[in-house]
Amino acid sequence: MRLRALLDTEALGLRLLGGEDELDRSVRGVMTTDLRDPSRYLSGGELVLTGLAWRRDASDSEPFVRLLTNAGVAGLAAGEAELGAVPDDLVEACLRNRLPLFAVNETVAFATITEHVVRQVSGERAGDLAAVVDRHRRLMTSGPAGGGPEVVLDLLTSDLDLRAWVLSPTGRQIAGAGEPLPPHVGAQLAGRHLAATRTGRPGPHRAEVDGTAYSLFPIRNIGRGALPAPSRDVRESVLSDWLLAVAADAGDWPAARLDLLQGVTQLIAVERDRRDAARAVRRRLAQEVLELVQTGAAPAEIAARLRVAAPVLLPGLGTAPHWQVVVARVEWAAEDTYLSGGQAAQALLEEILVDPAVTGPDSADRIAVAHTGEEAVALVPLNALASPGADGADASEESGGPEQRDTALHADALLDTVRAPLSAGLGDDGRLTLGVSAAVHSAEGLRGALEEARHARRVAAARPGPVCAAGHHELASHVLLLPFVPDDVRRAFTARLLDPLRDYDRRHRAELIETLEAFLDCDGSWTRCAARLHLHVNTLRYRVGRIEQLTGRDLSRLEDKLDFFLALRMS
């Protein structure tokens, strides 16, 4: 639509203040902002709506208008509710920079203008793609009959001579027309795309791999014509967005072709929504099993829940004789804002657990991933995967057969092909840590497997680097055994040793538990422990004596030290 058309709609309450010669500009979207510098959220062609909250004095107008002009916006509409009238300095700045300026009557909500522009722009785009949609209506159909994203990619090849591929955040090919994209190229393109997205630059992004230029378009649930969300942190979606890689340099493309490709990404987003809807059932089943495991439900109850879930988690395979648990966590060094990493870890884990040699959006249909708090937990039936990164020794101990040796997951192998692109998306302030349990052959072992995977993830978290993993075989012997101790035994053991100390601490604020932990960490060294706790050695000796008196144990004996150590680890 043209800017001129906005003035013809009385309900919008717009009044032209300058830029009459520029009213034939095309409007491709709309954005509401009161940021002093909104340029990172602009891709060109927007009508920018502002309440002028960014303006402190007259000197702010020129820099603001210049930023909008450099971003290629179509026009600026300023509300009159805040200041009563649009300031003259803003009018003059727009005139100098040839930016059309409208005043918005205080009785008209920005939402009214936004809805009108989005409806008009969406209708025009639909008209531009009418020929494609009319000839290939099955693009919007789910399931095999619809053809999925491959159909629209075939059209790009046949009608526009463009080769294109849909890639996951790790670079795995989800769809493509013609020859598959080599895995190393997909990984590099995904890394370039994630790195560019982290900078806030609008797409498409240009990348060159092996002498070929590619243009990378993000595939999101929000199209160009929708209202941007400046408050959304890019880190919330950077690790889950698909991308469209086109073997061409879009830098010199006309606006019509760019619009067409943006429309293609919206059509492909329909396939993504269908995929996410299909995963919702598996995610819910995984969540139910996880809650049972975490709350200490009886193994028989967990086994019954797994039998009910088997037709969904293991279509055509019946029940899984062996399971592994994988725990992942995404953390951001965000000082001024809270970012929940649970959903990001869930989406990543669903992608990581797919065999990299497998293509298609539904290749993870036998992997159930739940998220709780800041971590994601995957229940992986071993006969659902057949990846080359197996840990033969670990699997053989549990399964006793060669078949499981070929399918068991190995922590390092899971990250081999995804480490580079994910590191680019995590940048300098993000981390992905992952832990893998041993295989267990029944519901009774799932609680221990979950604890084991969490311990392994903590081992990975202690290592440097943005993407780290650890397997159960890397755990110390006592850590490996503790998760499999029955809950009632754990509670009785820790209560017998530690409850007297906790009770004493509550009554006297004596910090005996803290003293015990430090004493054991210092290998029983009086001087090192006293220095760590900033105590005199005599005070430390008094506290240790009180611990021994309350518990009837002797901290000079190795056996009693070991008992206290295990009790603290199990508490």
Tab-separated table of N, CA, C and O in Angstrom, residues 193-292:
chain	number	residue	atom	x	y	z
A	193	HIS	N	24.172	-17.445	10.315
A	193	HIS	CA	22.846	-16.883	10.543
A	193	HIS	C	22.630	-16.564	12.026
A	193	HIS	O	22.139	-15.477	12.378
A	194	LEU	N	23.018	-17.493	12.902
A	194	LEU	CA	22.833	-17.271	14.332
A	194	LEU	C	23.684	-16.095	14.818
A	194	LEU	O	23.229	-15.274	15.624
A	195	ALA	N	24.923	-16.012	14.324
A	195	ALA	CA	25.799	-14.908	14.730
A	195	ALA	C	25.216	-13.569	14.275
A	195	ALA	O	25.239	-12.581	15.025
A	196	ALA	N	24.693	-13.504	13.047
A	196	ALA	CA	24.115	-12.258	12.547
A	196	ALA	C	22.844	-11.902	13.308
A	196	ALA	O	22.595	-10.731	13.616
A	197	THR	N	22.046	-12.909	13.642
A	197	THR	CA	20.813	-12.656	14.383
A	197	THR	C	21.117	-12.095	15.761
A	197	THR	O	20.416	-11.210	16.261
A	198	ARG	N	22.197	-12.601	16.406
A	198	ARG	CA	22.557	-12.117	17.734
A	198	ARG	C	22.921	-10.631	17.715
A	198	ARG	O	22.787	-9.942	18.719
A	199	THR	N	23.396	-10.113	16.581
A	199	THR	CA	23.746	-8.698	16.499
A	199	THR	C	22.515	-7.811	16.342
A	199	THR	O	22.621	-6.589	16.461
A	200	GLY	N	21.355	-8.409	16.045
A	200	GLY	CA	20.144	-7.634	15.861
A	200	GLY	C	19.946	-7.122	14.449
A	200	GLY	O	18.978	-6.405	14.182
A	201	ARG	N	20.847	-7.499	13.525
A	201	ARG	CA	20.686	-7.038	12.146
A	201	ARG	C	19.499	-7.735	11.489
A	201	ARG	O	19.342	-8.952	11.624
A	202	PRO	N	18.664	-7.005	10.766
A	202	PRO	CA	17.529	-7.644	10.086
A	202	PRO	C	18.006	-8.483	8.912
A	202	PRO	O	19.019	-8.186	8.285
A	203	GLY	N	17.275	-9.553	8.603
A	203	GLY	CA	17.609	-10.387	7.460
A	203	GLY	C	17.118	-9.752	6.173
A	203	GLY	O	16.394	-8.750	6.191
A	204	PRO	N	17.512	-10.305	5.019
A	204	PRO	CA	18.359	-11.502	4.898
A	204	PRO	C	19.833	-11.192	5.170
A	204	PRO	O	20.294	-10.082	4.952
A	205	HIS	N	20.531	-12.228	5.657
A	205	HIS	CA	21.959	-12.105	5.916
A	205	HIS	C	22.725	-12.779	4.778
A	205	HIS	O	22.317	-13.811	4.266
A	206	ARG	N	23.860	-12.182	4.411
A	206	ARG	CA	24.672	-12.740	3.333
A	206	ARG	C	25.800	-13.576	3.918
A	206	ARG	O	26.419	-13.220	4.922
A	207	ALA	N	26.052	-14.720	3.306
A	207	ALA	CA	27.152	-15.591	3.734
A	207	ALA	C	27.750	-16.257	2.505
A	207	ALA	O	27.054	-16.505	1.517
A	208	GLU	N	29.046	-16.509	2.567
A	208	GLU	CA	29.722	-17.196	1.465
A	208	GLU	C	30.442	-18.415	2.023
A	208	GLU	O	31.237	-18.316	2.963
A	209	VAL	N	30.148	-19.584	1.449
A	209	VAL	CA	30.747	-20.841	1.881
A	209	VAL	C	31.210	-21.595	0.637
A	209	VAL	O	30.434	-21.774	-0.312
A	210	ASP	N	32.459	-22.014	0.654
A	210	ASP	CA	33.029	-22.772	-0.466
A	210	ASP	C	32.842	-22.045	-1.805
A	210	ASP	O	32.552	-22.658	-2.837
A	211	GLY	N	32.976	-20.719	-1.787
A	211	GLY	CA	32.895	-19.937	-3.017
A	211	GLY	C	31.488	-19.640	-3.492
A	211	GLY	O	31.322	-19.011	-4.543
A	212	THR	N	30.458	-20.057	-2.781
A	212	THR	CA	29.069	-19.807	-3.175
A	212	THR	C	28.439	-18.814	-2.219
A	212	THR	O	28.575	-18.938	-1.000
A	213	ALA	N	27.741	-17.822	-2.792
A	213	ALA	CA	27.056	-16.826	-1.973
A	213	ALA	C	25.657	-17.320	-1.626
A	213	ALA	O	24.948	-17.883	-2.471
A	214	TYR	N	25.266	-17.121	-0.380
A	214	TYR	CA	23.935	-17.505	0.087
A	214	TYR	C	23.285	-16.310	0.770
A	214	TYR	O	23.966	-15.489	1.401
A	215	SER	N	21.961	-16.254	0.666
A	215	SER	CA	21.168	-15.286	1.419
A	215	SER	C	20.326	-16.060	2.419
A	215	SER	O	19.670	-17.039	2.053
A	216	LEU	N	20.364	-15.627	3.677
A	216	LEU	CA	19.750	-16.371	4.771
A	216	LEU	C	18.560	-15.585	5.313
A	216	LEU	O	18.719	-14.464	5.811
A	217	PHE	N	17.378	-16.180	5.198
A	217	PHE	CA	16.141	-15.537	5.649
A	217	PHE	C	15.634	-16.247	6.907
A	217	PHE	O	15.486	-17.471	6.901
A	218	PRO	N	15.355	-15.532	7.981
A	218	PRO	CA	14.786	-16.187	9.174
A	218	PRO	C	13.361	-16.641	8.928
A	218	PRO	O	12.603	-15.985	8.195
A	219	ILE	N	12.999	-17.763	9.514
A	219	ILE	CA	11.626	-18.281	9.456
A	219	ILE	C	11.068	-18.210	10.862
A	219	ILE	O	11.424	-18.996	11.731
A	220	ARG	N	10.190	-17.259	11.084
A	220	ARG	CA	9.626	-17.047	12.414
A	220	ARG	C	8.115	-17.130	12.357
A	220	ARG	O	7.519	-17.139	11.285
A	221	ASN	N	7.504	-17.124	13.516
A	221	ASN	CA	6.050	-17.129	13.588
A	221	ASN	C	5.465	-15.748	13.304
A	221	ASN	O	4.285	-15.609	13.096
A	222	ILE	N	6.305	-14.713	13.308
A	222	ILE	CA	5.845	-13.350	13.048
A	222	ILE	C	6.435	-12.901	11.722
A	222	ILE	O	7.642	-12.845	11.551
A	223	GLY	N	5.572	-12.545	10.741
A	223	GLY	CA	6.047	-12.106	9.441
A	223	GLY	C	6.416	-10.640	9.435
A	223	GLY	O	6.232	-9.914	10.413
A	224	ARG	N	6.882	-10.166	8.284
A	224	ARG	CA	7.308	-8.762	8.187
A	224	ARG	C	6.158	-7.803	8.408
A	224	ARG	O	6.317	-6.699	8.883
A	225	GLY	N	4.960	-8.215	8.012
A	225	GLY	CA	3.819	-7.315	8.143
A	225	GLY	C	3.245	-7.253	9.542
A	225	GLY	O	2.405	-6.410	9.825
A	226	ALA	N	3.673	-8.125	10.426
A	226	ALA	CA	3.141	-8.137	11.783
A	226	ALA	C	3.853	-7.103	12.646
A	226	ALA	O	4.936	-6.642	12.321
A	227	LEU	N	3.221	-6.801	13.771
A	227	LEU	CA	3.786	-5.801	14.663
A	227	LEU	C	5.019	-6.338	15.363
A	227	LEU	O	4.948	-7.360	16.038
A	228	PRO	N	6.181	-5.692	15.210
A	228	PRO	CA	7.376	-6.157	15.923
A	228	PRO	C	7.199	-6.003	17.427
A	228	PRO	O	6.360	-5.257	17.904
A	229	ALA	N	8.015	-6.716	18.186
A	229	ALA	CA	7.972	-6.638	19.644
A	229	ALA	C	9.340	-6.198	20.149
A	229	ALA	O	10.199	-7.016	20.434
A	230	PRO	N	9.577	-4.887	20.264
A	230	PRO	CA	10.891	-4.412	20.687
A	230	PRO	C	11.309	-4.924	22.053
A	230	PRO	O	12.489	-5.001	22.350
A	231	SER	N	10.323	-5.275	22.885
A	231	SER	CA	10.667	-5.743	24.228
A	231	SER	C	11.168	-7.173	24.238
A	231	SER	O	11.704	-7.629	25.237
A	232	ARG	N	10.982	-7.908	23.153
A	232	ARG	CA	11.424	-9.295	23.122
A	232	ARG	C	12.938	-9.363	22.970
A	232	ARG	O	13.522	-8.742	22.093
A	233	ASP	N	13.565	-10.136	23.808
A	233	ASP	CA	15.009	-10.334	23.736
A	233	ASP	C	15.306	-11.356	22.651
A	233	ASP	O	14.700	-12.428	22.602
A	234	VAL	N	16.261	-11.030	21.766
A	234	VAL	CA	16.564	-11.915	20.640
A	234	VAL	C	17.016	-13.285	21.118
A	234	VAL	O	16.846	-14.287	20.423
A	235	ARG	N	17.561	-13.365	22.332
A	235	ARG	CA	18.045	-14.644	22.845
A	235	ARG	C	16.922	-15.636	23.122
A	235	ARG	O	17.158	-16.830	23.254
A	236	GLU	N	15.687	-15.155	23.216
A	236	GLU	CA	14.568	-16.040	23.522
A	236	GLU	C	14.237	-16.968	22.355
A	236	GLU	O	13.669	-18.032	22.554
A	237	SER	N	14.568	-16.560	21.129
A	237	SER	CA	14.188	-17.380	19.973
A	237	SER	C	15.347	-17.709	19.048
A	237	SER	O	15.179	-18.502	18.126
A	238	VAL	N	16.531	-17.150	19.296
A	238	VAL	CA	17.625	-17.315	18.338
A	238	VAL	C	18.010	-18.778	18.160
A	238	VAL	O	18.411	-19.193	17.066
A	239	LEU	N	17.865	-19.602	19.200
A	239	LEU	CA	18.293	-20.991	19.125
A	239	LEU	C	17.200	-21.932	18.651
A	239	LEU	O	17.405	-23.146	18.605
A	240	SER	N	16.037	-21.396	18.304
A	240	SER	CA	14.951	-22.266	17.868
A	240	SER	C	14.415	-21.934	16.483
A	240	SER	O	13.659	-22.725	15.906
A	241	ASP	N	14.765	-20.780	15.933
A	241	ASP	CA	14.235	-20.396	14.619
A	241	ASP	C	14.844	-21.229	13.495
A	241	ASP	O	16.048	-21.496	13.482
A	242	TRP	N	13.996	-21.631	12.537
A	242	TRP	CA	14.498	-22.192	11.287
A	242	TRP	C	15.013	-21.049	10.414
A	242	TRP	O	14.789	-19.867	10.703
A	243	LEU	N	15.698	-21.407	9.332
A	243	LEU	CA	16.127	-20.405	8.365
A	243	LEU	C	15.998	-20.948	6.952
A	243	LEU	O	16.044	-22.165	6.736
A	244	LEU	N	15.805	-20.043	6.014
A	244	LEU	CA	15.744	-20.381	4.592
A	244	LEU	C	17.040	-19.916	3.956
A	244	LEU	O	17.349	-18.722	3.969
A	245	ALA	N	17.823	-20.853	3.426
A	245	ALA	CA	19.089	-20.530	2.768
A	245	ALA	C	18.885	-20.589	1.259
A	245	ALA	O	18.488	-21.636	0.721
A	246	VAL	N	19.145	-19.481	0.587
A	246	VAL	CA	18.976	-19.386	-0.868
A	246	VAL	C	20.341	-19.178	-1.494
A	246	VAL	O	21.102	-18.305	-1.068
A	247	ALA	N	20.659	-19.988	-2.490
A	247	ALA	CA	21.957	-19.886	-3.159
A	247	ALA	C	21.947	-18.712	-4.129
A	247	ALA	O	21.869	-18.880	-5.360
A	248	ALA	N	22.004	-17.505	-3.598
A	248	ALA	CA	22.014	-16.275	-4.401
A	248	ALA	C	22.330	-15.117	-3.469
A	248	ALA	O	22.175	-15.218	-2.247
A	249	ASP	N	22.784	-14.022	-4.045
A	249	ASP	CA	23.048	-12.804	-3.279
A	249	ASP	C	21.848	-11.886	-3.435
A	249	ASP	O	21.592	-11.351	-4.512
A	250	ALA	N	21.089	-11.708	-2.341
A	250	ALA	CA	19.874	-10.909	-2.404
A	250	ALA	C	20.145	-9.416	-2.279
A	250	ALA	O	19.208	-8.621	-2.255
A	251	GLY	N	21.415	-9.035	-2.213
A	251	GLY	CA	21.746	-7.633	-2.022
A	251	GLY	C	21.244	-6.728	-3.127
A	251	GLY	O	20.920	-5.561	-2.874
A	252	ASP	N	21.164	-7.232	-4.363
A	252	ASP	CA	20.723	-6.393	-5.475
A	252	ASP	C	19.344	-6.795	-5.982
A	252	ASP	O	18.958	-6.437	-7.094
A	253	TRP	N	18.593	-7.527	-5.200
A	253	TRP	CA	17.254	-7.937	-5.608
A	253	TRP	C	16.280	-6.767	-5.545
A	253	TRP	O	16.384	-5.903	-4.661
A	254	PRO	N	15.303	-6.734	-6.444
A	254	PRO	CA	14.246	-5.718	-6.344
A	254	PRO	C	13.336	-6.029	-5.153
A	254	PRO	O	13.282	-7.157	-4.652
A	255	ALA	N	12.588	-5.021	-4.730
A	255	ALA	CA	11.726	-5.181	-3.558
A	255	ALA	C	10.690	-6.280	-3.756
A	255	ALA	O	10.344	-7.007	-2.824
A	256	ALA	N	10.202	-6.433	-4.996
A	256	ALA	CA	9.172	-7.441	-5.247
A	256	ALA	C	9.690	-8.848	-4.976
A	256	ALA	O	8.979	-9.691	-4.416
A	257	ARG	N	10.945	-9.120	-5.356
A	257	ARG	CA	11.480	-10.464	-5.124
A	257	ARG	C	11.742	-10.690	-3.633
A	257	ARG	O	11.505	-11.788	-3.117
A	258	LEU	N	12.225	-9.671	-2.949
A	258	LEU	CA	12.419	-9.800	-1.506
A	258	LEU	C	11.089	-10.086	-0.810
A	258	LEU	O	11.018	-10.929	0.096
A	259	ASP	N	10.041	-9.382	-1.234
A	259	ASP	CA	8.728	-9.624	-0.647
A	259	ASP	C	8.269	-11.048	-0.904
A	259	ASP	O	7.645	-11.684	-0.053
A	260	LEU	N	8.546	-11.546	-2.105
A	260	LEU	CA	8.155	-12.915	-2.442
A	260	LEU	C	8.842	-13.911	-1.519
A	260	LEU	O	8.213	-14.840	-0.990
A	261	LEU	N	10.144	-13.717	-1.283
A	261	LEU	CA	10.864	-14.639	-0.405
A	261	LEU	C	10.378	-14.532	1.032
A	261	LEU	O	10.306	-15.535	1.755
A	262	GLN	N	10.032	-13.312	1.462
A	262	GLN	CA	9.461	-13.176	2.797
A	262	GLN	C	8.134	-13.917	2.879
A	262	GLN	O	7.814	-14.558	3.904
A	263	GLY	N	7.348	-13.872	1.819
A	263	GLY	CA	6.107	-14.637	1.794
A	263	GLY	C	6.352	-16.130	1.854
A	263	GLY	O	5.600	-16.873	2.488
A	264	VAL	N	7.409	-16.585	1.191
A	264	VAL	CA	7.757	-18.003	1.227
A	264	VAL	C	8.080	-18.432	2.660
A	264	VAL	O	7.671	-19.503	3.118
A	265	THR	N	8.826	-17.587	3.390
A	265	THR	CA	9.152	-17.957	4.776
A	265	THR	C	7.890	-18.053	5.629
A	265	THR	O	7.812	-18.891	6.533
A	266	GLN	N	6.893	-17.241	5.332
A	266	GLN	CA	5.648	-17.323	6.089
A	266	GLN	C	4.912	-18.615	5.788
A	266	GLN	O	4.316	-19.238	6.689
A	267	LEU	N	4.946	-19.052	4.524
A	267	LEU	CA	4.312	-20.324	4.172
A	267	LEU	C	5.023	-21.491	4.861
A	267	LEU	O	4.391	-22.427	5.348
A	268	ILE	N	6.345	-21.424	4.899
A	268	ILE	CA	7.092	-22.500	5.553
A	268	ILE	C	6.841	-22.490	7.054
A	268	ILE	O	6.855	-23.543	7.711
A	269	ALA	N	6.588	-21.299	7.608
A	269	ALA	CA	6.277	-21.224	9.034
A	269	ALA	C	5.024	-22.018	9.378
A	269	ALA	O	4.876	-22.504	10.505
A	270	VAL	N	4.122	-22.185	8.403
A	270	VAL	CA	2.939	-23.017	8.625
A	270	VAL	C	3.358	-24.452	8.906
A	270	VAL	O	2.811	-25.120	9.784
A	271	GLU	N	4.342	-24.948	8.155
A	271	GLU	CA	4.847	-26.302	8.391
A	271	GLU	C	5.482	-26.413	9.762
A	271	GLU	O	5.335	-27.432	10.449
A	272	ARG	N	6.170	-25.361	10.169
A	272	ARG	CA	6.776	-25.385	11.496
A	272	ARG	C	5.714	-25.437	12.581
A	272	ARG	O	5.843	-26.161	13.572
A	273	ASP	N	4.653	-24.651	12.409
A	273	ASP	CA	3.568	-24.682	13.384
A	273	ASP	C	2.948	-26.068	13.457
A	273	ASP	O	2.599	-26.554	14.539
A	274	ARG	N	2.797	-26.723	12.296
A	274	ARG	CA	2.234	-28.077	12.272
A	274	ARG	C	3.144	-29.036	13.018
A	274	ARG	O	2.685	-29.882	13.792
A	275	ARG	N	4.451	-28.891	12.832
A	275	ARG	CA	5.409	-29.744	13.518
A	275	ARG	C	5.341	-29.546	15.027
A	275	ARG	O	5.329	-30.502	15.815
A	276	ASP	N	5.255	-28.293	15.443
A	276	ASP	CA	5.183	-28.010	16.868
A	276	ASP	C	3.902	-28.566	17.479
A	276	ASP	O	3.901	-29.055	18.621
A	277	ALA	N	2.793	-28.475	16.740
A	277	ALA	CA	1.531	-29.016	17.249
A	277	ALA	C	1.618	-30.533	17.410
A	277	ALA	O	1.099	-31.106	18.371
A	278	ALA	N	2.299	-31.197	16.453
A	278	ALA	CA	2.441	-32.646	16.538
A	278	ALA	C	3.304	-33.048	17.722
A	278	ALA	O	3.103	-34.117	18.322
A	279	ARG	N	4.259	-32.219	18.080
A	279	ARG	CA	5.131	-32.542	19.201
A	279	ARG	C	4.477	-32.277	20.547
A	279	ARG	O	4.982	-32.725	21.581
A	280	ALA	N	3.387	-31.530	20.557
A	280	ALA	CA	2.770	-31.148	21.826
A	280	ALA	C	2.346	-32.370	22.631
A	280	ALA	O	2.488	-32.398	23.859
A	281	VAL	N	1.821	-33.406	21.957
A	281	VAL	CA	1.375	-34.607	22.666
A	281	VAL	C	2.556	-35.314	23.297
A	281	VAL	O	2.515	-35.720	24.467
A	282	ARG	N	3.645	-35.473	22.533
A	282	ARG	CA	4.823	-36.147	23.090
A	282	ARG	C	5.417	-35.353	24.250
A	282	ARG	O	5.870	-35.923	25.234
A	283	ARG	N	5.421	-34.033	24.115
A	283	ARG	CA	5.940	-33.205	25.199
A	283	ARG	C	5.099	-33.367	26.461
A	283	ARG	O	5.638	-33.443	27.566
A	284	ARG	N	3.776	-33.417	26.298
A	284	ARG	CA	2.906	-33.553	27.463
A	284	ARG	C	3.107	-34.911	28.140
A	284	ARG	O	3.151	-35.013	29.373
A	285	LEU	N	3.236	-35.968	27.331
A	285	LEU	CA	3.489	-37.291	27.905
A	285	LEU	C	4.821	-37.316	28.648
A	285	LEU	O	4.926	-37.888	29.741
A	286	ALA	N	5.836	-36.701	28.053
A	286	ALA	CA	7.140	-36.658	28.721
A	286	ALA	C	7.042	-35.883	30.028
A	286	ALA	O	7.662	-36.255	31.031
A	287	GLN	N	6.251	-34.804	30.035
A	287	GLN	CA	6.092	-34.011	31.243
A	287	GLN	C	5.429	-34.839	32.348
A	287	GLN	O	5.832	-34.771	33.516
A	288	GLU	N	4.434	-35.633	31.981
A	288	GLU	CA	3.743	-36.455	32.971
A	288	GLU	C	4.685	-37.499	33.561
A	288	GLU	O	4.703	-37.716	34.782
A	289	VAL	N	5.466	-38.160	32.700
A	289	VAL	CA	6.408	-39.166	33.194
A	289	VAL	C	7.457	-38.513	34.085
A	289	VAL	O	7.813	-39.033	35.146
A	290	LEU	N	7.956	-37.346	33.659
A	290	LEU	CA	8.984	-36.651	34.437
A	290	LEU	C	8.464	-36.282	35.825
A	290	LEU	O	9.173	-36.438	36.824
A	291	GLU	N	7.237	-35.800	35.897
A	291	GLU	CA	6.680	-35.429	37.200
A	291	GLU	C	6.553	-36.644	38.110
A	291	GLU	O	6.802	-36.569	39.314
A	292	LEU	N	6.151	-37.786	37.532
A	292	LEU	CA	6.063	-39.002	38.336
A	292	LEU	C	7.441	-39.407	38.863
A	292	LEU	O	7.592	-39.785	40.029
